[in-house]
Tab-separated table of C-alpha atoms in Angstrom:
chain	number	residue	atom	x	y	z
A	30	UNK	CA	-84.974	-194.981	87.459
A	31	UNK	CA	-85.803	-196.355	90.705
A	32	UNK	CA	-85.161	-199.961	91.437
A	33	UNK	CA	-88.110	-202.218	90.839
A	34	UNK	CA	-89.283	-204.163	94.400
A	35	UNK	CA	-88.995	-207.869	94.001
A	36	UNK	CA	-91.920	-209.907	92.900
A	37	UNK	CA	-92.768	-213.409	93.493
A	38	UNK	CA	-91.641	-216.379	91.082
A	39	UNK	CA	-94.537	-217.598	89.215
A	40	UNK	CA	-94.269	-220.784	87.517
A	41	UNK	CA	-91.818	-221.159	84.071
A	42	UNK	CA	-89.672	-218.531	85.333
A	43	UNK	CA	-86.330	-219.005	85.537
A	44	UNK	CA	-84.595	-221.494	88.074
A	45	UNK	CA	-82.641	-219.966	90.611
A	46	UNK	CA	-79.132	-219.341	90.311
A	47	UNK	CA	-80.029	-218.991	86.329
A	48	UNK	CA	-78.852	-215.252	86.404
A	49	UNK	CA	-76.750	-214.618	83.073
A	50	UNK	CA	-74.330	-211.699	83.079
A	51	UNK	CA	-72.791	-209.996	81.128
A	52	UNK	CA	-70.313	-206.510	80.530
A	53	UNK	CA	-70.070	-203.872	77.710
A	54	UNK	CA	-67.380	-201.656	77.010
A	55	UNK	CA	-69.072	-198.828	76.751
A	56	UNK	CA	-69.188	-197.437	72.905
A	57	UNK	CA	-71.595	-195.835	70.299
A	58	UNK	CA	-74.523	-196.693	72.724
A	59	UNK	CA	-73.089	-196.189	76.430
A	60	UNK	CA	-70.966	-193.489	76.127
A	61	UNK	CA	-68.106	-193.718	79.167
A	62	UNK	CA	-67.000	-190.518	81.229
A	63	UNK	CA	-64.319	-189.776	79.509
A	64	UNK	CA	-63.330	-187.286	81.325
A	65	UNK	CA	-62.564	-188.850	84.270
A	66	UNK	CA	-58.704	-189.034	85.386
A	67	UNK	CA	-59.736	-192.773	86.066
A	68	UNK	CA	-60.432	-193.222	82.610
A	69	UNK	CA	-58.032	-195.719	80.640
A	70	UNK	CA	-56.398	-194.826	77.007
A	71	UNK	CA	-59.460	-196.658	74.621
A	72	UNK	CA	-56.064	-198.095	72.570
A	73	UNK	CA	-54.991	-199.167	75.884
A	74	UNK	CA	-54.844	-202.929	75.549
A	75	UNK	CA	-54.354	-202.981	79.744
A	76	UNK	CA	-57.925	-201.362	79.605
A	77	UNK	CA	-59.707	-203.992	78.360
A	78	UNK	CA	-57.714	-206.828	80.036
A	79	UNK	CA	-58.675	-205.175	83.221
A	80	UNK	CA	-62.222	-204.994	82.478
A	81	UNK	CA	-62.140	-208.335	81.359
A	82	UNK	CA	-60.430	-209.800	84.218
A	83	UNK	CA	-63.036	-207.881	86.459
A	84	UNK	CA	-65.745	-209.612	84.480
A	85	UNK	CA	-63.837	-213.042	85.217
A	86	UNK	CA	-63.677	-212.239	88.115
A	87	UNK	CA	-67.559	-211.794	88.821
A	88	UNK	CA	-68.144	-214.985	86.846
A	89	UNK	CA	-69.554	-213.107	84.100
A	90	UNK	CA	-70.886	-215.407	81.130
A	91	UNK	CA	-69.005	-213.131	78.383
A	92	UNK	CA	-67.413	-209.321	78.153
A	93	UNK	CA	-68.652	-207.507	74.104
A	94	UNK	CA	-66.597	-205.243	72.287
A	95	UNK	CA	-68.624	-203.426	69.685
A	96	UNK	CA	-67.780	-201.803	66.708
A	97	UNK	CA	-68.015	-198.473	65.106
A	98	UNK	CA	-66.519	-197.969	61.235
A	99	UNK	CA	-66.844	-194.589	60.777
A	100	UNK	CA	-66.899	-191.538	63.519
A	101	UNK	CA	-69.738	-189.629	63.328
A	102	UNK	CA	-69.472	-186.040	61.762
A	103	UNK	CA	-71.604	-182.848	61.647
A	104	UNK	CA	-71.005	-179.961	58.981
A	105	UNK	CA	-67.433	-181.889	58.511
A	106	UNK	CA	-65.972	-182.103	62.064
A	107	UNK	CA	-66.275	-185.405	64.173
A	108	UNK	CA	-68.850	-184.236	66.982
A	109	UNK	CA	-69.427	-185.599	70.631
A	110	UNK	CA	-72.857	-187.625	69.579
A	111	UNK	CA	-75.820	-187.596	67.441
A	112	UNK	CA	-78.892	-188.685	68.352
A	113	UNK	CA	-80.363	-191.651	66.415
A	114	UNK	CA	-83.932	-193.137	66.439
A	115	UNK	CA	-84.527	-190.852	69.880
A	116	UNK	CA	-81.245	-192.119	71.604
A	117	UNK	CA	-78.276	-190.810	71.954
A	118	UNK	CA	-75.064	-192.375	70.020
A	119	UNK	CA	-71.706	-191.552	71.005
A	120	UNK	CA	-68.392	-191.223	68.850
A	121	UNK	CA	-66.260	-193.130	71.603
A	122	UNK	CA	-65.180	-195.351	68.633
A	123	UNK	CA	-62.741	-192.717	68.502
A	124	UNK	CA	-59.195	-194.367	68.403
A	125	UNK	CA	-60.241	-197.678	69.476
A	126	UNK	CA	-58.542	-201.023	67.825
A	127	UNK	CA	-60.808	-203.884	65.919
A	128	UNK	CA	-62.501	-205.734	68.292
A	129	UNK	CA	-61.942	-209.017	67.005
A	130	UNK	CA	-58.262	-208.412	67.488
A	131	UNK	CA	-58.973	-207.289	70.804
A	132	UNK	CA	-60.613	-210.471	71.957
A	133	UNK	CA	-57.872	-212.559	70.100
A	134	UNK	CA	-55.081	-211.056	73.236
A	135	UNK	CA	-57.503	-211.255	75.919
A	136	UNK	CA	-58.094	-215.170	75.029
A	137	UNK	CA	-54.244	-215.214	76.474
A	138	UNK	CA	-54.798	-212.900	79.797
A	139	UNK	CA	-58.464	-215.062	80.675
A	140	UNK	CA	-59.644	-218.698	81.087
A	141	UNK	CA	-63.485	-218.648	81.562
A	142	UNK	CA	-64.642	-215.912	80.137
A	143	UNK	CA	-66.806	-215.623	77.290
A	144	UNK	CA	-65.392	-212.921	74.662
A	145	UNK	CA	-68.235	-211.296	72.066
A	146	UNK	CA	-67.500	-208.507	69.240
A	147	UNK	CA	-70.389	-206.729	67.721
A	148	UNK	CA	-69.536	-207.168	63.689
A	149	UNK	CA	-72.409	-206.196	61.180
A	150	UNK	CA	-73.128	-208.105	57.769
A	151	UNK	CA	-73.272	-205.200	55.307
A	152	UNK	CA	-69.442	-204.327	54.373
A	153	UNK	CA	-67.686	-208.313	54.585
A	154	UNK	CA	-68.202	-211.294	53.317
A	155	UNK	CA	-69.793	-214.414	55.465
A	156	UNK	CA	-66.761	-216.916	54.850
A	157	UNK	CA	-64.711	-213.830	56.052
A	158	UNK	CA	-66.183	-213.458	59.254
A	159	UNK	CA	-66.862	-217.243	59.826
A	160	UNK	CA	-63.178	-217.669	59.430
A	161	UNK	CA	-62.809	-215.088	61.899
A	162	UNK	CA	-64.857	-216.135	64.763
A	163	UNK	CA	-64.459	-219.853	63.949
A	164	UNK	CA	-60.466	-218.999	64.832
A	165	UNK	CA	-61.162	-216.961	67.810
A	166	UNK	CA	-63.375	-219.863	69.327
A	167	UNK	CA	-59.964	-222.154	68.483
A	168	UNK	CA	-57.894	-219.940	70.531
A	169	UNK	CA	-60.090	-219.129	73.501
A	170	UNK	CA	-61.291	-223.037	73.977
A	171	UNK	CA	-64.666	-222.463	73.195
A	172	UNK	CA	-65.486	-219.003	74.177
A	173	UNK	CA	-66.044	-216.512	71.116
A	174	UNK	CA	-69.545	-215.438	70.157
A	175	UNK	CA	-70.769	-213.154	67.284
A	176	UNK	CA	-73.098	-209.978	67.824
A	177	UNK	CA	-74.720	-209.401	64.651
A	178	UNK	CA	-74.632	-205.810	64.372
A	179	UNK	CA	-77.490	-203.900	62.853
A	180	UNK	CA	-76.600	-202.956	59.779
A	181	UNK	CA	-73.956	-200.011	59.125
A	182	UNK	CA	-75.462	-196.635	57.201
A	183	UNK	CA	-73.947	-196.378	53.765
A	184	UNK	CA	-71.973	-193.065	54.850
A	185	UNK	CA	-70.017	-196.341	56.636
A	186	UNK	CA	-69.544	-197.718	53.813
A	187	UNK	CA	-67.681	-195.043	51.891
A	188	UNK	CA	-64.844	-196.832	53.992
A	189	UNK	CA	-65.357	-199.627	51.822
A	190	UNK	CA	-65.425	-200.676	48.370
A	191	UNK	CA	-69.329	-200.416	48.500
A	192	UNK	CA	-72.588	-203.123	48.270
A	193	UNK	CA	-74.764	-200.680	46.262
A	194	UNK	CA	-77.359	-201.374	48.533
A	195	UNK	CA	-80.007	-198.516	49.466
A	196	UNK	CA	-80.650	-198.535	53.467
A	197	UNK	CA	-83.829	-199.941	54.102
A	198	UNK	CA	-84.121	-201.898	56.942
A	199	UNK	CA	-86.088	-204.508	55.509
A	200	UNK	CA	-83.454	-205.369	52.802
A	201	UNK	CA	-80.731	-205.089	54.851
A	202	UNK	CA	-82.243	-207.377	57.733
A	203	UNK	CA	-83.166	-210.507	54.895
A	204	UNK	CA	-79.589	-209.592	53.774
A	205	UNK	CA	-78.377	-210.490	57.178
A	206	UNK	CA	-80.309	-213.589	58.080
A	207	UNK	CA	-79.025	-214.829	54.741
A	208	UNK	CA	-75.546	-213.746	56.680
A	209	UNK	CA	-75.746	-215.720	59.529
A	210	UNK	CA	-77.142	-218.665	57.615
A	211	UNK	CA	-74.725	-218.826	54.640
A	212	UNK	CA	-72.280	-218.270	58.020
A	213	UNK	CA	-73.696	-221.155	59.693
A	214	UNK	CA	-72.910	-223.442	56.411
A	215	UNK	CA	-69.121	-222.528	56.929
A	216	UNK	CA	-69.363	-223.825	60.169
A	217	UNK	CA	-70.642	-226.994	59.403
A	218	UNK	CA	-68.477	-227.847	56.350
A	219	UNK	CA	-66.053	-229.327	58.498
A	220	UNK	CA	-67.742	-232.810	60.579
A	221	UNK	CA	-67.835	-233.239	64.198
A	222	UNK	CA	-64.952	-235.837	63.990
A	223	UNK	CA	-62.812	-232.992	61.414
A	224	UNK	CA	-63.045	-234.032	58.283
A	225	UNK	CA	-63.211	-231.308	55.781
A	226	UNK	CA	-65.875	-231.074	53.165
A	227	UNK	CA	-66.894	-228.808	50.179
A	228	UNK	CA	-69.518	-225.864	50.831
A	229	UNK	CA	-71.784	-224.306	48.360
A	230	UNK	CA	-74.302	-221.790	48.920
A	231	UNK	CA	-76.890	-220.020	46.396
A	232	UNK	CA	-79.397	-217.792	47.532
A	233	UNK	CA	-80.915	-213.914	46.849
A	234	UNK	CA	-77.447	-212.302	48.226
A	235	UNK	CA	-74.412	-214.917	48.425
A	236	UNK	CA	-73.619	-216.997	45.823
A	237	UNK	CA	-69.983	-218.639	47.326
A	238	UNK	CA	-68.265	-222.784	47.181
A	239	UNK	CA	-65.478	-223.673	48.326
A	240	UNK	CA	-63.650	-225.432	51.846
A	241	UNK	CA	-62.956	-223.718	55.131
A	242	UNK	CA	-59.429	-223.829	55.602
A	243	UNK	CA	-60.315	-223.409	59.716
A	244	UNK	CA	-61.385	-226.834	61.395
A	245	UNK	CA	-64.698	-226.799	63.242
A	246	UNK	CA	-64.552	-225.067	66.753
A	247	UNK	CA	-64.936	-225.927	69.854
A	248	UNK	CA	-68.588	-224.557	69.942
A	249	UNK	CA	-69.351	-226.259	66.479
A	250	UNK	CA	-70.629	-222.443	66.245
A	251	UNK	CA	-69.964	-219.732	68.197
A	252	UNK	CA	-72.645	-217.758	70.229
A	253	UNK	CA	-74.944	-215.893	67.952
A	254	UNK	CA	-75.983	-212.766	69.335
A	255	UNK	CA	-79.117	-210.219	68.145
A	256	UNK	CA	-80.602	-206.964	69.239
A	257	UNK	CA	-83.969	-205.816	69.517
A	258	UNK	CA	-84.463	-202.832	66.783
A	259	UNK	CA	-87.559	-203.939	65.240
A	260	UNK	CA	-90.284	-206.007	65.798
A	261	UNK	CA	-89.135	-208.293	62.738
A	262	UNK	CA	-85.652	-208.536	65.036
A	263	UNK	CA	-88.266	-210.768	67.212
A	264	UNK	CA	-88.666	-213.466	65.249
A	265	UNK	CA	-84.810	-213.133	63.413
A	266	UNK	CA	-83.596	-213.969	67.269
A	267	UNK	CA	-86.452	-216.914	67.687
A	268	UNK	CA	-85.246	-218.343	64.697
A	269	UNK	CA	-81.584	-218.355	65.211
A	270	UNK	CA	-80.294	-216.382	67.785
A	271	UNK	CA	-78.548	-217.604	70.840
A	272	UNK	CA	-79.171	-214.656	72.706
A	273	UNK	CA	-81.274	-211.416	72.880
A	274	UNK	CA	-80.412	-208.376	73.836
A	275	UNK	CA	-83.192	-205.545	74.607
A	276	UNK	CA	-83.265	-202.293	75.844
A	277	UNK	CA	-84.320	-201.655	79.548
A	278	UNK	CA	-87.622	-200.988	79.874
A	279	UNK	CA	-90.727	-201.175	82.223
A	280	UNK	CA	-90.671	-204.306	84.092
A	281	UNK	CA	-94.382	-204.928	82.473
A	282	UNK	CA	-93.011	-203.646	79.097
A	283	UNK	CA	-90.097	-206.290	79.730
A	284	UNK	CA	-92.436	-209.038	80.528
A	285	UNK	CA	-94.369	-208.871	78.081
A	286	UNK	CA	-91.335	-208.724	75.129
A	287	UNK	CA	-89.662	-211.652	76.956
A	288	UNK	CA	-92.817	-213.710	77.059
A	289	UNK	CA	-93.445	-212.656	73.354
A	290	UNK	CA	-90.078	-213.548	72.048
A	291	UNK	CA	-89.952	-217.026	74.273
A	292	UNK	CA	-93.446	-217.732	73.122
A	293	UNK	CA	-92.514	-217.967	69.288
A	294	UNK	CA	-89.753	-220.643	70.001
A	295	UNK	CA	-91.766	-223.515	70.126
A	296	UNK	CA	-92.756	-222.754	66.551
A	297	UNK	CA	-88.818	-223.294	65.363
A	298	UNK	CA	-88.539	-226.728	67.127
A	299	UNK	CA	-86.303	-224.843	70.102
A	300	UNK	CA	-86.983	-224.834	73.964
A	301	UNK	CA	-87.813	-222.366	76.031
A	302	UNK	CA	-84.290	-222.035	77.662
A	303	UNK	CA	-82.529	-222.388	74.402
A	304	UNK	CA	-82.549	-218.302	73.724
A	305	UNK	CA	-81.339	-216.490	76.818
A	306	UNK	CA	-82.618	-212.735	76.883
A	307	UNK	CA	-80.665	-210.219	78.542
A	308	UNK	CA	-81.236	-206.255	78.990
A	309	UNK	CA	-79.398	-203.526	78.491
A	310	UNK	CA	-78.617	-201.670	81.793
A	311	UNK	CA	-75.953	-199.291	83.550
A	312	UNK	CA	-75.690	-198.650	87.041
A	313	UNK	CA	-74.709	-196.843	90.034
A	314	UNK	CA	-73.971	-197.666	93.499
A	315	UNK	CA	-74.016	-195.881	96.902
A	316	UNK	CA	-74.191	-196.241	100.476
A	317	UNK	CA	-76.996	-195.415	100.781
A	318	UNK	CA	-80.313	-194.820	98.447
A	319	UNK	CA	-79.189	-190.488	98.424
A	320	UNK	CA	-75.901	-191.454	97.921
A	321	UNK	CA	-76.551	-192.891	94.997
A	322	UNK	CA	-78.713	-190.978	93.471
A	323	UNK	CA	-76.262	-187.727	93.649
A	324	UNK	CA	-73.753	-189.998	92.394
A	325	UNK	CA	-75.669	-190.561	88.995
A	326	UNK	CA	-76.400	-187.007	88.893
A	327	UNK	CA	-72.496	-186.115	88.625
A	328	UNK	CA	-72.022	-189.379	86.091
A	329	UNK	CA	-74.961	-188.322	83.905
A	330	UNK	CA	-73.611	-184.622	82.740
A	331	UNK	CA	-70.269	-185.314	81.701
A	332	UNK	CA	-71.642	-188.253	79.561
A	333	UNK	CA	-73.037	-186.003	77.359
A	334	UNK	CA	-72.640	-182.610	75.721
A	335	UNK	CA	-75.093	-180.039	75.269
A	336	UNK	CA	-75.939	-180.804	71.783
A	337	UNK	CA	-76.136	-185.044	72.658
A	338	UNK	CA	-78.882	-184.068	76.458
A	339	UNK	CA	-82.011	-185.164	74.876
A	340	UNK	CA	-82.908	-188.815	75.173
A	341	UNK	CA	-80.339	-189.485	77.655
A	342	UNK	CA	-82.379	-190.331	80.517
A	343	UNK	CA	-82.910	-193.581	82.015
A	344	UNK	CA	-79.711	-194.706	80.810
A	345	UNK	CA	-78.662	-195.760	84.116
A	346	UNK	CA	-80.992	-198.748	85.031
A	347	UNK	CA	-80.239	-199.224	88.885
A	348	UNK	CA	-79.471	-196.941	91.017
A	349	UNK	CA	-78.908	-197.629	94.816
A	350	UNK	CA	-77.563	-199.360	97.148
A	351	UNK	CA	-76.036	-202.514	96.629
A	352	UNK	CA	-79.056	-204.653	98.077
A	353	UNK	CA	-81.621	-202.735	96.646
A	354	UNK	CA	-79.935	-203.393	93.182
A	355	UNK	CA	-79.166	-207.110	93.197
A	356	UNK	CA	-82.853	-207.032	95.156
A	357	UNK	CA	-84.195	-205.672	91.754
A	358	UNK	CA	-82.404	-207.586	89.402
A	359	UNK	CA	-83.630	-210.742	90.891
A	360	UNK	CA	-86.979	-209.268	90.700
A	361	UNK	CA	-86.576	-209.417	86.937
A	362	UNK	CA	-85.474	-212.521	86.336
A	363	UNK	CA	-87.408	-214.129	89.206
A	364	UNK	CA	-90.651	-212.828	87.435
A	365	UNK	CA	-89.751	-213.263	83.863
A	366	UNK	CA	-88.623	-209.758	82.472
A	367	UNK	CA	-85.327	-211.250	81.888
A	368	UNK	CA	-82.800	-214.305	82.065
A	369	UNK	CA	-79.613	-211.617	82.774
A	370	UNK	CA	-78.393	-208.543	81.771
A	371	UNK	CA	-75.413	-206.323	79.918
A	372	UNK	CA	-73.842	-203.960	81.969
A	373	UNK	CA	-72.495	-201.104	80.871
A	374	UNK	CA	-69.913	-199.227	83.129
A	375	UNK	CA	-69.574	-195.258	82.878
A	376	UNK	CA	-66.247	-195.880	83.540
A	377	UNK	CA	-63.320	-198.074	81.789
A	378	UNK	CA	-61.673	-200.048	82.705
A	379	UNK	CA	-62.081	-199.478	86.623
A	380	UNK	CA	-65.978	-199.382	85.941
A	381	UNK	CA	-66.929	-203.264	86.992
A	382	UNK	CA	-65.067	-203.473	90.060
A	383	UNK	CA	-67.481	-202.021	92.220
A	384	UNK	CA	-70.279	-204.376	90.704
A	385	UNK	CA	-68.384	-207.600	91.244
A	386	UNK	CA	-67.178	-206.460	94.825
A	387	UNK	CA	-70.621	-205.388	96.150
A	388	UNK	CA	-73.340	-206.963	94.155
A	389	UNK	CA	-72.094	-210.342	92.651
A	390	UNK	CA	-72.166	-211.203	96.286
A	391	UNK	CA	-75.412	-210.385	96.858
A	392	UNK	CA	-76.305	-212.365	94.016
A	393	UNK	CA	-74.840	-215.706	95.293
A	394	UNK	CA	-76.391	-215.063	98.947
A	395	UNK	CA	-80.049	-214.900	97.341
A	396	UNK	CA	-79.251	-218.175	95.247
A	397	UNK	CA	-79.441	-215.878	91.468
A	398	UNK	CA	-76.829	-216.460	90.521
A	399	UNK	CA	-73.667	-219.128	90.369
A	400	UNK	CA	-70.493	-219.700	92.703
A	401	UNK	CA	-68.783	-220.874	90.197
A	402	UNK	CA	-68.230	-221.746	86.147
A	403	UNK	CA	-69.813	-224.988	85.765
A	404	UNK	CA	-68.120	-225.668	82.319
A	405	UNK	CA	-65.076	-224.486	79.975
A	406	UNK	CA	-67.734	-223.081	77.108
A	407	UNK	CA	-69.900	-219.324	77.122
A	408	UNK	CA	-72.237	-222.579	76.059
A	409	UNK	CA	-72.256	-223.917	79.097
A	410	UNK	CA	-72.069	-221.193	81.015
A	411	UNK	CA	-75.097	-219.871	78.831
A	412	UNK	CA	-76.747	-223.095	79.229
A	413	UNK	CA	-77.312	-223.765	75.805
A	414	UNK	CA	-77.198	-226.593	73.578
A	415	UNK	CA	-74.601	-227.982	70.750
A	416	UNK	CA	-75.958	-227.079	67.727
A	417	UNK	CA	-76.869	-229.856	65.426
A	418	UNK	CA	-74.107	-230.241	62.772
A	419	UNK	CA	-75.747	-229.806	59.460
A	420	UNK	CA	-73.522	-231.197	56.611
């Protein structure tokens, strides 16, 4: 795709230096090159402590691991990709450790950054992962924050003891905002000032009491995450999200979703600022604007096979030089398609480095984005507020 030309501000955007960023290792939806001698062992803990130091580094607001639990087959072999809903979805799950876990070492190896693991709601229980993140947020000082997956496919769940739920997407999403809520009352069962108090919860799919036996985190909750995969998703993140993420798009196609989303806060008591939306995008550098372009012509093959080519295009968002892509990315958030954006490297862990070396720079010369971590939270460096305790 080629890089959008800046735009002028217009007013309600953004404020300068407001740029949010963030890093993926690449998974089911950004498949890495993993062919590349460069590329790190995906068991490799040194991979990911790399790539999160990188992100540290660049003053990224948080690095997320996602999960996959269960490799994707075709007539009975594990297969390169399938393509789902018109995009393609990689198996590079493939021998990678639980995220969680993951992010639970690299709290010991970073200081600043923000550390996010994709978990979905269909195959545990919400006092399960509550415990989880609440203890991750303990251990990284305030840092940990919760993608809520879209729901796993019930071939998933044959790994599991089962929820006898048929996938529809509209059960399954209710099912998860009950999640994140019943979640949410875990949270708060402990006060502000640590006492601990009972917790009971009755509604359509949870029916649990009982005490946390982890104290209330740093955070009071950690960053909730959400993805755009339906329009209903809209109004799930408006509600109770802390962040958005959406796919990249037309910069008028990303305008308009970000004024849409933003535009139904107000009608949950929440501020304008108080949901920060951030696309989905790869990239690749070069010298110059050629350069770059046959560089994401040799990335793109190897990405995928044969069988995995259609709907792979326009998976890497910027392409050019290193001014022309912090030039565009400012563009974005400067005209309000955007408060920040997930990378995705093609390459792990050495993937980022590049980025941080030769854009992040850019960045802070313009004024997008900051010099330095302001707080010790991903709230603060999200710029978001407490939330209210609840008890």
């Amino acid at each position: 795709m080629t890089v959008p030309a800046p735009a002028h501000a217009s007013a309600g955007q953004p404020a300068r230096g407001r740029m949010h960023l963030a890093a993926h290792v690449p998974g089911a939806d950004d498949p890495t090159v993993g062919t590349d001698p460069r590329a790190g062992s995906p068991a490799d803990f040194a991979s990911y402590a790399r790539l999160a130091r990188a992100a540290e580094r660049g003053l990224f607001d948080f690095l997320l691991l996602t999960e996959e639990l269960r490799l994707h087959e075709h007539e009975g072999h594990v297969h390169e990709g399938h393509i789902h809903e018109g995009h393609v979805r990689e198996a590079d799950a493939a021998g990678r450790p639980e995220p969680v876990t993951v992010l639970n070492a690299l709290a010991a190896v970073t200081g600043r950054l923000g550390l996010a693991a994709s978990v979905g709601t269909r195959f545990i229980e919400p006092y399960e992962l509550a415990r989880g993140f609440a203890t991750l947020d303990h251990l990284s000082g305030g840092r940990a924050a919760w993608h809520v997956a879209g729901s796993a496919d019930a071939l998933a769940g044959e790994n599991f003891r089962g929820d006898g739920l048929p996938d529809r997407p509209g059960l399954l999403r209710s099912r998860a905002v009950e999640f994140v809520a019943t979640a949410r009352e875990v949270w708060d069962s402990w006060t502000p000032d640590g006492v601990s108090r009972p917790f009971a919860h009755r509604g359509r799919y949870f029916d649990i009491a009982g005490e946390s036996t982890v104290a209330r985190s740093p955070q009071g909750h950690p960053v909730v995450i959400r993805a755009v995969d339906a329009p209903e998703d809209r109004e799930f993140a408006a509600a109770d999200a802390d962040v958005l993420l959406v796919p990249h798009r037309t910069p008028a196609a990303s305008r308009a979703l970000y004024a849409d989303v933003k535009g139904r806060l107000a009608g949950y008591g929440r501020d304008h600022d108080d949901l920060k939306i951030l696309v989905r995008a790869g990239f690749v550098l070069g010298d110059t604007a050629a350069e770059a372009r046959r560089r994401a012509a040799g990335i793109r093959p190897p990405q995928v096979s044969p069988q995995t080519a259609t709907g792979a295009e326009g998976r890497q968002s910027f392409v050019g030089t290193p001014e022309a892509v912090a030039a565009g990315m400012d563009g974005l958030v400067r005209t309000g398609a955007a408060d920040g954006f997930l990378l995705a490297p093609h390459l792990v862990p050495g993937g980022l480095d590049e980025f941080v070396d030769r854009v992040v720079p850019l960045l802070q010369e313009r004024g997008a984005f900051r010099t330095e971590y302001a707080g010790a939270t991903l709230r603060s460096h999200l710029g978001l507020p407490d939330p209210v305790w609840k008890g």
